[in-house]
Amino acid sequence: MIALSLVDLAGVVSGRIDEREGVSKILAGPVVVDSRLASEGSIFIAMRGETTDGHEFAASAVAAGAAAVIAERDLDIGVPVIVVADSLVALSTLATEVVARVRALGRLRIVAVTGSNGKTTTKNMLRTILETKGPTVAPRGSFNNQVGAPLSMLGIDNDTEFLVVEMGASAAGDIARLVSIVVPDVAIVLKVGLAHAGGFGSIDDTAKAKAEIVTELPPDAVAVLNTDDTRVESMAALTKARVVRFGLSERADVAAADVETTVAGTGFTLVLGEERIPVRLRLLGEHNVMNALAAVAATRELGVEPHAAITALGSMSRAERWRMELLQSPDGITVLNDAYNASPDSMAAALKTLAEITRGAHRAIAVLGEMAELGSFSDEEHDRIGRLVVRLNIDKLVVVGHRARHIHNAAGLEGSWDGESVLVQTPDEAYDLLRDEMRAGDVVLVKSSNSAGLRLLGDRIAGVS
């Protein structure tokens, strides 16, 4: 974070300094809300959660080196405490001010990304490309909510040239609040799908929430839209910003052709008007072609030449831990560990990738768990995935957990299977079953929402500790 005096910090967040000693202290350390992440010189913001109260951990943060605390009540913990009415509001207000001060220096450019799927991968692609051009700050992991996104923004300093912000939403207004903190120079919308549909109620409501990222953009900003998704394409009419389109169709300004996915990676031809550029990604799946197109389109608007962007993308060995991560076991088994998150669209994309890279040359095994947060769509969407498994000719299906049972049931109804689909209740049961059945050359996809706990099963199958 940029350097602020304690008094300046208190003024920014409209807080009262509880301890006068050290008010002239200059603070420039990281801002944290988890006491376990506190370090020397950090600023700890005590926040009340649904099940925990950060005020109870303020002393632990100080013991780890925190130089100041922002809290909603007085605390006697040996460092200055800034008392505010609402810690979450204080976090947002601080992020707004820090971004504004760095922007005033004239160097900082901001790119934001949202979508039902692909946000984190695209964010990592943007960071990989932009780091080749100048100092870049982007969140680690999926810091994309009302707490995580402002924390990421606070990672900038006066030398930062590019800030990448991932904007997620679980309800209407979430993205609008993030945009109010930091108005992007370039905003990307990847896709509108059923991820978190339980919170929105319908896919149309999801589209309205995602559109919040472009509706308040100024005319000198750029909206980068997936023209292959009709709901995203319709957002062009909602923004005053200049629109750049990406996709597989001829309407796209930044397009892809000749897409090919193998176990070694994904290839395609980047089409920019009359120019055609061969691209080779080490990441698997056609969905990563769309993410790459979005990243190239956005960074092109930020001054990165497409050939340089492509070279940077070619260096990425994985999208993120547990996101379509390619692992090789000592026994010759290939594992696609994609069990950090799951939605109907990402589940279908992963299964299609599994089918594509095996193509009858290798046995395809799908280990699938629950897709969470689908609300009333849950049974129908799990059913649809089970039927898709059969239609893609996946050789073996292992479904883990009662909440994913409709995948197993639908697969059995769709095809005349005899033991190809098995329902087990725990990851341990799945591992015991697979240990006896897997053989060298098999390709195993492990896919579920994080809550299903299958990501460690993927590591275990691959022999990764």
Short mmCIF file of C-alpha atoms in Angstrom, two decimals, residues 4-458:
data_model
loop_
_atom_site.label_atom_id
_atom_site.label_comp_id
_atom_site.label_asym_id
_atom_site.label_seq_id
_atom_site.Cartn_x
_atom_site.Cartn_y
_atom_site.Cartn_z
CA LEU A 4 0.02 7.07 4.92
CA SER A 5 0.47 8.59 8.33
CA LEU A 6 -1.76 7.24 11.08
CA VAL A 7 -3.59 10.56 11.21
CA ASP A 8 -4.06 10.56 7.43
CA LEU A 9 -5.33 6.98 7.53
CA ALA A 10 -7.82 7.86 10.29
CA GLY A 11 -9.04 10.81 8.25
CA VAL A 12 -9.54 8.69 5.14
CA VAL A 13 -11.73 6.15 6.94
CA SER A 14 -13.47 8.76 9.15
CA GLY A 15 -12.14 7.04 12.26
CA ARG A 16 -11.17 8.03 15.77
CA ILE A 17 -7.66 7.24 16.93
CA ASP A 18 -8.05 5.36 20.19
CA GLU A 19 -4.39 5.62 21.18
CA ARG A 20 -2.51 8.90 20.76
CA GLU A 21 0.98 7.51 21.06
CA GLY A 22 2.54 7.04 17.64
CA VAL A 23 0.02 9.13 15.69
CA SER A 24 2.84 10.43 13.48
CA LYS A 25 3.77 6.88 12.48
CA ILE A 26 3.97 6.23 8.73
CA LEU A 27 2.17 3.08 7.61
CA ALA A 28 2.97 1.41 4.29
CA GLY A 29 2.52 -2.29 5.02
CA PRO A 30 -0.08 -4.64 3.57
CA VAL A 31 -3.72 -4.41 4.66
CA VAL A 32 -5.13 -7.71 5.96
CA VAL A 33 -8.38 -8.97 7.44
CA ASP A 34 -7.01 -12.39 8.40
CA SER A 35 -4.74 -12.27 11.44
CA ARG A 36 -2.84 -15.27 10.08
CA LEU A 37 -1.68 -13.10 7.17
CA ALA A 38 -0.48 -10.25 9.36
CA SER A 39 3.20 -9.37 9.05
CA GLU A 40 5.64 -6.70 10.18
CA GLY A 41 4.13 -3.26 9.56
CA SER A 42 0.75 -4.48 8.32
CA ILE A 43 -2.62 -2.87 9.00
CA PHE A 44 -5.22 -5.26 10.39
CA ILE A 45 -8.90 -4.52 9.80
CA ALA A 46 -11.10 -6.32 12.33
CA MET A 47 -14.29 -7.41 10.59
CA ARG A 48 -17.35 -9.14 11.94
CA GLY A 49 -18.36 -12.21 9.92
CA GLU A 50 -21.27 -14.62 10.05
CA THR A 51 -19.41 -17.06 12.28
CA THR A 52 -16.30 -15.20 13.45
CA ASP A 53 -15.43 -11.77 14.81
CA GLY A 54 -12.10 -10.34 13.71
CA HIS A 55 -11.90 -8.25 16.87
CA GLU A 56 -11.14 -11.46 18.76
CA PHE A 57 -8.03 -11.97 16.64
CA ALA A 58 -6.64 -8.42 16.72
CA ALA A 59 -4.11 -9.31 19.43
CA SER A 60 -2.85 -12.19 17.29
CA ALA A 61 -2.40 -9.81 14.36
CA VAL A 62 -0.40 -7.44 16.57
CA ALA A 63 1.75 -10.32 17.83
CA ALA A 64 2.52 -11.13 14.19
CA GLY A 65 3.69 -7.57 13.57
CA ALA A 66 0.62 -5.48 12.73
CA ALA A 67 1.46 -1.79 13.30
CA ALA A 68 -2.13 -0.54 13.53
CA VAL A 69 -5.67 -1.85 13.74
CA ILE A 70 -8.93 -0.57 12.29
CA ALA A 71 -11.83 -1.78 14.40
CA GLU A 72 -15.44 -1.04 15.33
CA ARG A 73 -14.71 -0.71 19.04
CA ASP A 74 -11.88 0.28 21.36
CA LEU A 75 -9.21 -2.37 21.84
CA ASP A 76 -6.32 -2.40 24.32
CA ILE A 77 -3.71 -4.24 22.26
CA GLY A 78 -0.56 -2.12 22.38
CA VAL A 79 -0.75 -0.46 18.95
CA PRO A 80 -2.82 2.47 17.67
CA VAL A 81 -6.44 1.57 16.99
CA ILE A 82 -8.62 3.52 14.58
CA VAL A 83 -12.26 3.11 15.61
CA VAL A 84 -14.79 3.27 12.77
CA ALA A 85 -18.54 2.77 12.46
CA ASP A 86 -18.26 -0.06 9.92
CA SER A 87 -15.06 -1.94 9.08
CA LEU A 88 -16.29 -3.07 5.65
CA VAL A 89 -17.12 0.51 4.69
CA ALA A 90 -13.71 1.58 5.98
CA LEU A 91 -12.02 -1.02 3.77
CA SER A 92 -13.89 0.18 0.68
CA THR A 93 -13.28 3.84 1.51
CA LEU A 94 -9.56 3.23 2.01
CA ALA A 95 -9.29 1.37 -1.31
CA THR A 96 -11.14 4.17 -3.10
CA GLU A 97 -8.77 6.80 -1.72
CA VAL A 98 -5.58 4.84 -2.37
CA VAL A 99 -6.55 4.11 -5.98
CA ALA A 100 -7.51 7.77 -6.52
CA ARG A 101 -4.16 9.01 -5.17
CA VAL A 102 -2.15 6.65 -7.35
CA ARG A 103 -4.32 7.45 -10.38
CA ALA A 104 -3.59 11.14 -9.84
CA LEU A 105 0.07 10.43 -10.62
CA GLY A 106 -0.99 9.63 -14.18
CA ARG A 107 0.55 6.19 -14.63
CA LEU A 108 -2.02 3.71 -13.33
CA ARG A 109 -4.31 1.86 -15.76
CA ILE A 110 -7.02 -0.46 -14.47
CA VAL A 111 -8.56 -3.52 -16.11
CA ALA A 112 -11.46 -5.39 -14.50
CA VAL A 113 -12.95 -8.74 -15.42
CA THR A 114 -16.23 -10.44 -14.61
CA GLY A 115 -18.23 -13.39 -15.89
CA SER A 116 -19.88 -16.55 -14.65
CA ASN A 117 -16.79 -18.58 -15.58
CA GLY A 118 -13.16 -17.90 -16.36
CA LYS A 119 -12.57 -14.79 -14.21
CA THR A 120 -9.59 -16.12 -12.30
CA THR A 121 -7.90 -17.67 -15.33
CA THR A 122 -8.35 -14.49 -17.36
CA LYS A 123 -7.09 -12.42 -14.44
CA ASN A 124 -3.94 -14.54 -14.34
CA MET A 125 -3.53 -14.19 -18.11
CA LEU A 126 -3.84 -10.41 -17.81
CA ARG A 127 -1.25 -10.32 -15.05
CA THR A 128 1.15 -12.53 -17.03
CA ILE A 129 0.90 -10.25 -20.07
CA LEU A 130 0.95 -6.90 -18.28
CA GLU A 131 3.92 -7.80 -16.09
CA THR A 132 6.01 -7.80 -19.27
CA LYS A 133 5.20 -4.12 -19.75
CA GLY A 134 5.32 -2.64 -16.25
CA PRO A 135 4.72 -3.12 -12.50
CA THR A 136 1.40 -4.96 -12.18
CA VAL A 137 -0.82 -5.79 -9.21
CA ALA A 138 -3.43 -8.54 -9.46
CA PRO A 139 -5.13 -10.66 -6.80
CA ARG A 140 -3.83 -14.07 -5.88
CA GLY A 141 -6.54 -16.72 -5.89
CA SER A 142 -10.17 -15.63 -6.20
CA PHE A 143 -10.15 -12.32 -4.33
CA ASN A 144 -13.20 -10.98 -6.14
CA ASN A 145 -15.86 -10.12 -3.56
CA GLN A 146 -16.64 -7.05 -1.43
CA VAL A 147 -13.70 -7.84 0.85
CA GLY A 148 -11.21 -9.55 -1.44
CA ALA A 149 -11.35 -7.06 -4.32
CA PRO A 150 -10.63 -3.95 -2.19
CA LEU A 151 -7.81 -5.83 -0.44
CA SER A 152 -6.30 -6.53 -3.87
CA MET A 153 -6.62 -2.87 -4.86
CA LEU A 154 -4.72 -1.86 -1.72
CA GLY A 155 -1.71 -3.80 -3.00
CA ILE A 156 -0.79 -0.96 -5.35
CA ASP A 157 1.87 1.67 -4.69
CA ASN A 158 3.07 4.78 -6.48
CA ASP A 159 5.08 2.73 -8.99
CA THR A 160 2.19 0.50 -10.08
CA GLU A 161 1.31 0.85 -13.77
CA PHE A 162 -1.41 -1.79 -14.07
CA LEU A 163 -4.06 -2.97 -11.62
CA VAL A 164 -6.09 -6.07 -12.51
CA VAL A 165 -9.34 -6.45 -10.58
CA GLU A 166 -11.51 -9.57 -10.57
CA MET A 167 -15.16 -8.70 -9.88
CA GLY A 168 -17.47 -11.43 -8.67
CA ALA A 169 -21.07 -11.17 -7.54
CA SER A 170 -23.52 -13.20 -5.53
CA ALA A 171 -26.30 -10.60 -5.68
CA ALA A 172 -27.40 -7.55 -7.64
CA GLY A 173 -25.37 -4.46 -6.81
CA ASP A 174 -22.18 -6.29 -5.81
CA ILE A 175 -20.28 -5.38 -8.99
CA ALA A 176 -21.69 -1.84 -9.01
CA ARG A 177 -20.20 -1.33 -5.54
CA LEU A 178 -16.80 -2.51 -6.74
CA VAL A 179 -16.98 -0.26 -9.81
CA SER A 180 -17.75 2.66 -7.52
CA ILE A 181 -14.43 2.01 -5.77
CA VAL A 182 -12.42 1.78 -8.96
CA VAL A 183 -13.78 2.69 -12.41
CA PRO A 184 -11.89 0.51 -14.92
CA ASP A 185 -10.16 1.82 -18.03
CA VAL A 186 -10.94 -1.56 -19.60
CA ALA A 187 -13.75 -3.86 -18.44
CA ILE A 188 -14.15 -7.46 -19.63
CA VAL A 189 -17.33 -9.55 -19.55
CA LEU A 190 -16.59 -13.21 -20.31
CA LYS A 191 -19.83 -15.13 -20.09
CA VAL A 192 -23.23 -15.22 -18.44
CA GLY A 193 -24.14 -18.61 -17.05
CA LEU A 194 -25.77 -20.34 -14.09
CA ALA A 195 -22.86 -19.99 -11.65
CA HIS A 196 -24.30 -18.69 -8.34
CA ALA A 197 -27.78 -18.85 -9.87
CA GLY A 198 -29.18 -19.63 -6.44
CA GLY A 199 -28.36 -16.07 -5.38
CA PHE A 200 -29.71 -14.36 -8.49
CA GLY A 201 -32.84 -16.37 -9.22
CA SER A 202 -32.49 -16.52 -13.00
CA ILE A 203 -29.90 -16.27 -15.74
CA ASP A 204 -31.40 -12.95 -16.85
CA ASP A 205 -30.90 -11.55 -13.36
CA THR A 206 -27.32 -12.82 -13.51
CA ALA A 207 -26.84 -10.95 -16.80
CA LYS A 208 -28.12 -7.72 -15.24
CA ALA A 209 -25.66 -8.10 -12.37
CA LYS A 210 -22.71 -8.75 -14.69
CA ALA A 211 -23.69 -5.75 -16.83
CA GLU A 212 -23.01 -3.46 -13.87
CA ILE A 213 -19.33 -3.55 -14.82
CA VAL A 214 -19.97 -1.64 -18.08
CA THR A 215 -23.03 0.53 -17.41
CA GLU A 216 -21.12 3.30 -15.62
CA LEU A 217 -18.00 3.30 -17.80
CA PRO A 218 -17.08 6.71 -19.24
CA PRO A 219 -16.81 7.26 -23.01
CA ASP A 220 -12.99 7.04 -22.95
CA ALA A 221 -13.09 3.56 -21.40
CA VAL A 222 -13.29 0.26 -23.28
CA ALA A 223 -15.79 -2.58 -22.81
CA VAL A 224 -14.41 -5.93 -23.99
CA LEU A 225 -17.39 -8.20 -24.65
CA ASN A 226 -17.86 -11.85 -25.63
CA THR A 227 -19.81 -11.51 -28.85
CA ASP A 228 -20.59 -15.26 -28.91
CA ASP A 229 -22.74 -14.89 -25.78
CA THR A 230 -25.95 -13.08 -26.69
CA ARG A 231 -26.48 -11.79 -23.15
CA VAL A 232 -22.98 -10.34 -23.08
CA GLU A 233 -23.28 -8.95 -26.61
CA SER A 234 -26.46 -7.11 -25.58
CA MET A 235 -24.43 -5.17 -23.00
CA ALA A 236 -22.96 -3.11 -25.85
CA ALA A 237 -26.20 -1.10 -25.83
CA LEU A 238 -25.85 -0.38 -22.09
CA THR A 239 -22.48 1.35 -22.09
CA LYS A 240 -21.07 4.67 -23.23
CA ALA A 241 -17.64 3.08 -23.55
CA ARG A 242 -16.08 1.99 -26.82
CA VAL A 243 -16.86 -1.69 -27.42
CA VAL A 244 -14.30 -4.31 -28.51
CA ARG A 245 -15.67 -7.77 -29.25
CA PHE A 246 -13.92 -11.14 -28.91
CA GLY A 247 -15.05 -14.65 -29.78
CA LEU A 248 -15.09 -17.39 -32.38
CA SER A 249 -17.57 -15.70 -34.72
CA GLU A 250 -16.86 -13.37 -37.62
CA ARG A 251 -18.34 -10.46 -35.63
CA ALA A 252 -15.36 -10.48 -33.28
CA ASP A 253 -12.64 -7.84 -33.49
CA VAL A 254 -10.30 -10.32 -31.79
CA ALA A 255 -11.15 -13.83 -32.96
CA ALA A 256 -9.91 -17.41 -32.98
CA ALA A 257 -10.01 -20.06 -35.68
CA ASP A 258 -8.68 -23.60 -36.10
CA VAL A 259 -8.98 -24.47 -32.40
CA GLU A 260 -7.35 -27.77 -31.44
CA THR A 261 -6.97 -29.28 -27.98
CA THR A 262 -4.59 -32.12 -27.11
CA VAL A 263 -3.13 -33.40 -23.86
CA ALA A 264 -0.10 -31.18 -24.59
CA GLY A 265 -2.13 -27.98 -24.72
CA THR A 266 -4.44 -25.88 -26.86
CA GLY A 267 -3.67 -24.36 -30.24
CA PHE A 268 -5.56 -21.83 -32.33
CA THR A 269 -5.10 -19.08 -34.86
CA LEU A 270 -5.53 -15.54 -33.57
CA VAL A 271 -7.42 -13.49 -36.14
CA LEU A 272 -7.02 -9.71 -36.06
CA GLY A 273 -8.63 -8.38 -39.22
CA GLU A 274 -6.43 -9.64 -42.04
CA GLU A 275 -3.65 -10.74 -39.70
CA ARG A 276 -3.50 -14.39 -38.60
CA ILE A 277 -1.13 -15.41 -35.80
CA PRO A 278 -0.56 -19.01 -34.62
CA VAL A 279 -0.96 -19.48 -30.86
CA ARG A 280 0.00 -22.39 -28.64
CA LEU A 281 -1.16 -22.50 -25.02
CA ARG A 282 -0.01 -25.01 -22.45
CA LEU A 283 -3.46 -24.66 -20.86
CA LEU A 284 -6.13 -27.19 -21.78
CA GLY A 285 -9.59 -26.54 -23.19
CA GLU A 286 -11.43 -24.47 -25.76
CA HIS A 287 -12.78 -22.30 -22.94
CA ASN A 288 -9.22 -21.10 -22.35
CA VAL A 289 -9.13 -19.89 -25.95
CA MET A 290 -11.96 -17.50 -25.08
CA ASN A 291 -10.13 -16.39 -21.94
CA ALA A 292 -6.98 -15.79 -23.99
CA LEU A 293 -8.89 -13.77 -26.59
CA ALA A 294 -10.32 -11.56 -23.84
CA ALA A 295 -6.86 -11.04 -22.34
CA VAL A 296 -5.27 -10.20 -25.70
CA ALA A 297 -8.12 -7.81 -26.58
CA ALA A 298 -7.87 -6.01 -23.23
CA THR A 299 -4.09 -5.73 -23.09
CA ARG A 300 -4.01 -4.56 -26.70
CA GLU A 301 -6.08 -1.59 -25.53
CA LEU A 302 -3.48 -1.01 -22.81
CA GLY A 303 -0.63 -0.83 -25.30
CA VAL A 304 0.62 -4.42 -25.44
CA GLU A 305 1.38 -5.66 -28.95
CA PRO A 306 -0.47 -8.96 -29.66
CA HIS A 307 2.70 -10.92 -30.47
CA ALA A 308 4.13 -9.96 -27.07
CA ALA A 309 0.87 -10.96 -25.38
CA ILE A 310 0.90 -14.36 -27.09
CA THR A 311 4.50 -15.00 -26.07
CA ALA A 312 3.61 -14.22 -22.46
CA LEU A 313 0.57 -16.51 -22.53
CA GLY A 314 2.71 -19.34 -23.86
CA SER A 315 4.73 -19.23 -20.64
CA MET A 316 1.74 -20.15 -18.47
CA SER A 317 1.97 -23.76 -17.33
CA ARG A 318 -1.37 -23.69 -15.51
CA ALA A 319 -4.29 -21.34 -15.05
CA GLU A 320 -4.25 -21.61 -11.26
CA ARG A 321 -3.85 -24.32 -8.64
CA TRP A 322 -6.74 -26.82 -9.01
CA ARG A 323 -8.08 -25.13 -12.15
CA MET A 324 -7.69 -27.47 -15.09
CA GLU A 325 -4.29 -28.32 -13.64
CA LEU A 326 -2.49 -31.01 -15.63
CA LEU A 327 -0.76 -33.57 -13.42
CA GLN A 328 1.14 -36.75 -14.28
CA SER A 329 1.31 -39.63 -11.83
CA PRO A 330 4.37 -41.89 -11.51
CA ASP A 331 2.16 -44.72 -12.80
CA GLY A 332 1.52 -43.02 -16.15
CA ILE A 333 -1.93 -41.62 -15.31
CA THR A 334 -2.83 -38.12 -16.48
CA VAL A 335 -5.00 -36.09 -14.10
CA LEU A 336 -6.94 -32.95 -14.96
CA ASN A 337 -7.51 -31.47 -11.51
CA ASP A 338 -10.27 -28.88 -11.92
CA ALA A 339 -11.99 -29.14 -8.57
CA TYR A 340 -11.69 -25.61 -7.20
CA ASN A 341 -14.96 -24.40 -8.72
CA ALA A 342 -17.75 -25.70 -10.90
CA SER A 343 -20.81 -24.46 -12.73
CA PRO A 344 -22.86 -26.13 -15.47
CA ASP A 345 -20.87 -24.31 -18.17
CA SER A 346 -17.44 -25.04 -16.72
CA MET A 347 -18.39 -28.66 -15.99
CA ALA A 348 -19.51 -29.14 -19.60
CA ALA A 349 -16.35 -27.46 -20.90
CA ALA A 350 -14.13 -29.71 -18.78
CA LEU A 351 -15.93 -32.86 -19.93
CA LYS A 352 -15.65 -31.81 -23.58
CA THR A 353 -11.94 -31.23 -23.09
CA LEU A 354 -11.58 -34.70 -21.54
CA ALA A 355 -13.35 -36.25 -24.52
CA GLU A 356 -11.32 -34.24 -26.99
CA ILE A 357 -7.87 -35.06 -25.62
CA THR A 358 -8.58 -38.79 -25.29
CA ARG A 359 -10.43 -39.36 -28.60
CA GLY A 360 -10.41 -43.11 -28.25
CA ALA A 361 -6.63 -43.25 -27.77
CA HIS A 362 -6.85 -43.18 -23.98
CA ARG A 363 -9.47 -44.24 -21.48
CA ALA A 364 -11.42 -41.23 -20.19
CA ILE A 365 -12.52 -41.25 -16.55
CA ALA A 366 -14.63 -38.49 -15.03
CA VAL A 367 -14.75 -38.04 -11.25
CA LEU A 368 -17.49 -35.51 -10.58
CA GLY A 369 -18.89 -33.87 -7.47
CA GLU A 370 -21.52 -31.31 -6.66
CA MET A 371 -21.98 -28.01 -8.50
CA ALA A 372 -22.90 -25.71 -5.62
CA GLU A 373 -25.05 -22.56 -5.42
CA LEU A 374 -27.47 -23.49 -8.20
CA GLY A 375 -30.62 -23.13 -6.11
CA SER A 376 -33.73 -24.45 -7.84
CA PHE A 377 -31.69 -25.26 -10.97
CA SER A 378 -29.57 -27.83 -9.13
CA ASP A 379 -31.36 -31.10 -9.92
CA GLU A 380 -31.92 -30.21 -13.57
CA GLU A 381 -28.33 -29.11 -14.16
CA HIS A 382 -26.77 -32.13 -12.47
CA ASP A 383 -29.09 -34.30 -14.56
CA ARG A 384 -27.93 -32.53 -17.73
CA ILE A 385 -24.28 -33.18 -16.89
CA GLY A 386 -24.93 -36.89 -16.38
CA ARG A 387 -26.50 -37.15 -19.81
CA LEU A 388 -23.62 -35.21 -21.35
CA VAL A 389 -21.10 -37.68 -19.91
CA VAL A 390 -22.79 -40.49 -21.82
CA ARG A 391 -23.12 -38.51 -25.05
CA LEU A 392 -19.41 -37.70 -24.97
CA ASN A 393 -18.59 -41.40 -24.65
CA ILE A 394 -16.69 -41.00 -21.40
CA ASP A 395 -15.53 -44.49 -20.43
CA LYS A 396 -15.97 -44.34 -16.67
CA LEU A 397 -17.93 -42.05 -14.36
CA VAL A 398 -17.44 -41.82 -10.61
CA VAL A 399 -19.89 -39.49 -8.85
CA VAL A 400 -18.98 -38.38 -5.34
CA GLY A 401 -21.53 -37.27 -2.75
CA HIS A 402 -25.29 -37.37 -2.28
CA ARG A 403 -25.75 -33.85 -3.66
CA ALA A 404 -24.27 -34.92 -6.98
CA ARG A 405 -26.37 -38.10 -7.25
CA HIS A 406 -28.45 -36.78 -10.15
CA ILE A 407 -25.35 -36.95 -12.37
CA HIS A 408 -25.13 -40.69 -11.69
CA ASN A 409 -28.87 -41.27 -12.03
CA ALA A 410 -29.12 -39.43 -15.34
CA ALA A 411 -26.12 -41.20 -16.81
CA GLY A 412 -27.71 -44.54 -16.01
CA LEU A 413 -30.97 -43.51 -17.68
CA GLU A 414 -29.26 -42.06 -20.73
CA GLY A 415 -27.18 -45.08 -21.70
CA SER A 416 -27.27 -48.84 -21.42
CA TRP A 417 -24.40 -48.78 -18.96
CA ASP A 418 -23.35 -51.69 -16.80
CA GLY A 419 -21.11 -50.41 -14.06
CA GLU A 420 -19.64 -47.53 -16.05
CA SER A 421 -21.16 -45.09 -13.54
CA VAL A 422 -20.64 -45.51 -9.82
CA LEU A 423 -21.97 -43.37 -6.97
CA VAL A 424 -19.84 -43.14 -3.82
CA GLN A 425 -20.25 -40.90 -0.80
CA THR A 426 -16.72 -39.76 0.04
CA PRO A 427 -13.45 -38.88 -1.72
CA ASP A 428 -11.78 -41.74 0.13
CA GLU A 429 -14.27 -44.22 -1.37
CA ALA A 430 -13.64 -42.74 -4.81
CA TYR A 431 -9.88 -43.11 -4.37
CA ASP A 432 -10.16 -46.74 -3.23
CA LEU A 433 -12.34 -47.54 -6.24
CA LEU A 434 -10.06 -45.79 -8.72
CA ARG A 435 -6.85 -47.21 -7.25
CA ASP A 436 -7.99 -50.69 -8.23
CA GLU A 437 -9.25 -49.69 -11.70
CA MET A 438 -6.82 -47.11 -13.10
CA ARG A 439 -4.04 -48.12 -15.44
CA ALA A 440 -1.23 -46.38 -17.31
CA GLY A 441 -2.51 -44.14 -20.10
CA ASP A 442 -5.80 -43.27 -18.42
CA VAL A 443 -6.84 -39.61 -18.35
CA VAL A 444 -8.82 -38.70 -15.22
CA LEU A 445 -10.84 -35.50 -14.86
CA VAL A 446 -11.63 -34.45 -11.28
CA LYS A 447 -14.25 -31.70 -11.29
CA SER A 448 -16.52 -30.20 -8.64
CA SER A 449 -17.21 -27.10 -6.63
CA ASN A 450 -14.72 -26.36 -3.89
CA SER A 451 -17.25 -27.35 -1.22
CA ALA A 452 -17.24 -30.96 -2.46
CA GLY A 453 -13.59 -31.32 -1.40
CA LEU A 454 -12.37 -33.19 -4.47
CA ARG A 455 -9.32 -31.05 -5.26
CA LEU A 456 -7.18 -33.04 -2.83
CA LEU A 457 -8.50 -36.25 -4.36
CA GLY A 458 -7.08 -35.13 -7.71
#
